[in-house]
Coordinates of C-alpha atoms in Angstrom, one line a residue:
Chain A
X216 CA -2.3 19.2 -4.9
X217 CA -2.6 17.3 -8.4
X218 CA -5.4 14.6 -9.0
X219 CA -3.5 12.4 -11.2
X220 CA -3.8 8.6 -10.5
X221 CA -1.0 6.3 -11.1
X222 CA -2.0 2.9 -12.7
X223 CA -0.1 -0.3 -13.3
X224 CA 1.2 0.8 -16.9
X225 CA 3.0 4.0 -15.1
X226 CA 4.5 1.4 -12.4
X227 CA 5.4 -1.1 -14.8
X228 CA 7.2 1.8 -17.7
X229 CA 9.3 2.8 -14.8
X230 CA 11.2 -0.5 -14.0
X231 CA 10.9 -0.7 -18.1
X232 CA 13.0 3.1 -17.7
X233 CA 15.2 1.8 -14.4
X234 CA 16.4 -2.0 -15.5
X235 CA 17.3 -2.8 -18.9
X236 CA 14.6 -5.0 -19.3
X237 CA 11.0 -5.3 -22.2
X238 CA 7.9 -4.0 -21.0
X239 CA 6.7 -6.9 -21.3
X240 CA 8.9 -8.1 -18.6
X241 CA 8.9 -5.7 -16.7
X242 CA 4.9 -5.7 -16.3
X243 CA 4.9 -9.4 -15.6
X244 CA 7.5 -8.8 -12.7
X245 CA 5.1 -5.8 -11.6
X246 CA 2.5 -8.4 -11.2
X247 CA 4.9 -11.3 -9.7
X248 CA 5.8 -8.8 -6.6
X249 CA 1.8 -8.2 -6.3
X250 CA 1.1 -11.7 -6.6
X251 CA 3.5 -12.5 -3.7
X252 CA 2.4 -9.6 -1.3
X253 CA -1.4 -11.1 -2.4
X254 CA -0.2 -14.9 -1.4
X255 CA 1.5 -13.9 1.8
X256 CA -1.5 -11.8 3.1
X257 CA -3.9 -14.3 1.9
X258 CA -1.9 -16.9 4.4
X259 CA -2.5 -14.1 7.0
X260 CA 1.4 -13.2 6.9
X261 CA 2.2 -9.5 7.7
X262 CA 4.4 -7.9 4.7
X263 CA 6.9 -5.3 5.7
X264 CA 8.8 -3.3 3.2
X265 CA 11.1 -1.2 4.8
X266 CA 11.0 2.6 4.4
X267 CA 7.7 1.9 3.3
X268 CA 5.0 0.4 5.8
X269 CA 3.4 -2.8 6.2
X270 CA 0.3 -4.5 5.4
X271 CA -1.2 -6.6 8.0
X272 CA -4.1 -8.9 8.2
X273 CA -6.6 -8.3 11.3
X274 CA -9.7 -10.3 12.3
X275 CA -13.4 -8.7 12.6
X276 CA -15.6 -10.1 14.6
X277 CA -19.4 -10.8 14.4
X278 CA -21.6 -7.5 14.8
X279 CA -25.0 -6.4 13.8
X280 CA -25.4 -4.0 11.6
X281 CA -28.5 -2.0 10.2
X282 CA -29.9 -1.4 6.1
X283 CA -29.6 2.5 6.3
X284 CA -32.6 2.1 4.0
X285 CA -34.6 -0.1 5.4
X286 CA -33.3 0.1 9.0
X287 CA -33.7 -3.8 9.4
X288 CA -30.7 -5.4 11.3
X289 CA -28.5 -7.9 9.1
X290 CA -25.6 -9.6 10.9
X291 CA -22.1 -8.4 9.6
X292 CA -20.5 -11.8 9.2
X293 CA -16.7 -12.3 10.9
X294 CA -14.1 -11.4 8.6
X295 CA -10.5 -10.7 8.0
X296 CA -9.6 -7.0 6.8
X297 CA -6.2 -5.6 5.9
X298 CA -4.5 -3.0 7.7
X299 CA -1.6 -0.9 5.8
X300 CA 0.2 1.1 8.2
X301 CA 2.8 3.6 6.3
X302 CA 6.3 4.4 8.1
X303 CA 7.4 7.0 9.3
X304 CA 10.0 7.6 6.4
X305 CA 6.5 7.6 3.8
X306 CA 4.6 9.7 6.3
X307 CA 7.7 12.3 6.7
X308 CA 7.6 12.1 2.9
X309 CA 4.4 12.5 1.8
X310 CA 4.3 15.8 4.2
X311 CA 7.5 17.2 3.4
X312 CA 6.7 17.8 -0.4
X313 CA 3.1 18.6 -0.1
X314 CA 3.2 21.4 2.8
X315 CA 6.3 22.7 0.2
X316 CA 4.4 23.1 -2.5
Chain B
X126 CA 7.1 -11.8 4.7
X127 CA 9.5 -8.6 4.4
X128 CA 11.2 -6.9 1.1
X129 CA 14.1 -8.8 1.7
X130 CA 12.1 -11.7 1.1
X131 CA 9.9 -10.3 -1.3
X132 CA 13.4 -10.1 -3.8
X133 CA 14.2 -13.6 -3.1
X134 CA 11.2 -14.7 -4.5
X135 CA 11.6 -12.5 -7.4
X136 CA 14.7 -13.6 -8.0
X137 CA 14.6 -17.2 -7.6
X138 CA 11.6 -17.0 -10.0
X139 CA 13.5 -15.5 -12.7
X140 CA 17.1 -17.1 -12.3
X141 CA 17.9 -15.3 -15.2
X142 CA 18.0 -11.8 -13.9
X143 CA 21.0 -10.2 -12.4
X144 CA 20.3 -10.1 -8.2
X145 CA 21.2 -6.0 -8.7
X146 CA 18.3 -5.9 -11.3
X147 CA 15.6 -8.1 -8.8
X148 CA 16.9 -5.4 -5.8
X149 CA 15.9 -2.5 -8.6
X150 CA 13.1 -3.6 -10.0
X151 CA 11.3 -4.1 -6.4
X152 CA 12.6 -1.1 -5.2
X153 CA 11.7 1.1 -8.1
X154 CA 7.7 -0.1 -7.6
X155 CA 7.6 1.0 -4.0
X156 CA 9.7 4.2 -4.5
X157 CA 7.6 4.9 -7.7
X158 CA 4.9 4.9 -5.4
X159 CA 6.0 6.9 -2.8
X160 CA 7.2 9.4 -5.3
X161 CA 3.3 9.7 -6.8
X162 CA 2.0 10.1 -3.0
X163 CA 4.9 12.5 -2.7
X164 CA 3.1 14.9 -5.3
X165 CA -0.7 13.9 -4.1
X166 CA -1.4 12.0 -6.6
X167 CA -3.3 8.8 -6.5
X168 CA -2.2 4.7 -6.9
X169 CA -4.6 2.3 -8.3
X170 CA -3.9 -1.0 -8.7
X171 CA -7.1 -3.0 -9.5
X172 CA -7.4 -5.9 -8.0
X173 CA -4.3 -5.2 -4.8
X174 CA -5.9 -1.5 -3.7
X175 CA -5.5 2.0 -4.2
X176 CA -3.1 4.6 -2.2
X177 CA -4.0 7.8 -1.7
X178 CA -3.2 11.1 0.1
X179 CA -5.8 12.3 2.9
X180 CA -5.6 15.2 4.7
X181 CA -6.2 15.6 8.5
X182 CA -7.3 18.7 9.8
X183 CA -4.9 21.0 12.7
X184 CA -6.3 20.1 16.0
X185 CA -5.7 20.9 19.6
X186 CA -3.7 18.6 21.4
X187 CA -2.6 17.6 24.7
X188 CA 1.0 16.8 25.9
X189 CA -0.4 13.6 27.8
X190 CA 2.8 13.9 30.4
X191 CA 1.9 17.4 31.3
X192 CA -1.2 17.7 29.9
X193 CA -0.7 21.1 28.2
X194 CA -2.3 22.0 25.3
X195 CA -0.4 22.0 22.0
X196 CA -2.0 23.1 18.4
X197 CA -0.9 19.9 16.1
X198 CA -1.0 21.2 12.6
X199 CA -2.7 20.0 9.6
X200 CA -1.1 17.1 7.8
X201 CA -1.5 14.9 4.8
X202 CA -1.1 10.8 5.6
X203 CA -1.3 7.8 3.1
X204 CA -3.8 5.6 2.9
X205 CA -4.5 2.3 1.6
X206 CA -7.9 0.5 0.7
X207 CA -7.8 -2.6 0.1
X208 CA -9.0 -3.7 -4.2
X209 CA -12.1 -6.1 -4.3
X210 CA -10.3 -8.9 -5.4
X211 CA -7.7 -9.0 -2.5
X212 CA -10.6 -8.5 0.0
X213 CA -12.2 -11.8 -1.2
X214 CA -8.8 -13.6 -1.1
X215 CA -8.4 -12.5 2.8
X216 CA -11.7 -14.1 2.8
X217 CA -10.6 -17.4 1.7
X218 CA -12.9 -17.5 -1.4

């Protein structure tokens, strides 16, 4: 199993390699699909994407919580937290190639 | 909001791009993705999050109609954290 990590640049050179479009483009509509999945979770929206999974938004509550240093209690302010749940057709995926190799 | 929707913002952002190329270009980026976790490699995209590949251990399992044991083998499943900058938009701030 590699370690290699994927960045923007690798995303963004293939739609550059898929539609006949500049880098430059194609980076800027890397970051307009981000932007959009950003905006719509930020307005608490769920985003699905088929084939994929989705990313929802889910509310924390209140709860006490402890320094592991100093072992004084702090309260955990409420707070929202996003969920990504893959789908089935990802998850079938990811363990299809991996056990394979 | 769904991919469907996700392309019909793209595109009626850039009304000068073919509807075939919006379709592409969104679904290159997710399968691009998918493809990296395919291999176990890592995503990082500052700012949204990073996807990875953890592994979960076999375990021993239990048919909950019958209740019979079952050994569930090892498997590998995606995950997703969340990047610093989209936690603090979640948080309104």
């Amino acid at each position: 199993m590699a370690g290699k990590t994927i960045t923007r640049a690798q995303l963004g050179e293939a739609v550059y390699q898929e539609v006949g479009l500049s880098r430059n483009e194609s980076a800027a509509l890397l970051e307009n699909v981000l932007g959009y999945m950003t905006d719509a979770l930020a307005r608490g929206e769920t985003v699905k994407i088929s084939s994929f999974g989705s990313f929802s938004v889910r509310q924390k509550g209140q709860r006490i919580g402890r320094n592991p240093k100093t072992g004084q209690e702090v309260p955990i302010l409420p707070r929202k937290v996003l969920v990504f749940r893959p789908s089935q057709v990802l998850k079938s995926r990811i363990n299809r190639s991996i056990s394979n190799s | 909001m769904t991919k469907s929707e996700l392309i019909a913002r793209l595109a009626a952002d850039n009304p000068h791009l073919y509807q075939r190329d919006v379709e592409r270009i969104v679904s290159t980026i997710f399968d691009e993705i998918t493809g990296a976790l395919a291999q176990g490699d890592r995503v990082e995209l500052r700012g949204f999050g990073a996807f990875s590949v953890k592994q979960r251990g076999s375990r021993t399992g239990r048919n909950p109609r019958t209740g019979a044991t079952v050994e569930v083998d090892s498997k590998h499943i995606p995950y997703f954290k969340t990047g610093k900058q989209l936690r603090e938009k979640l948080n309104g701030s």
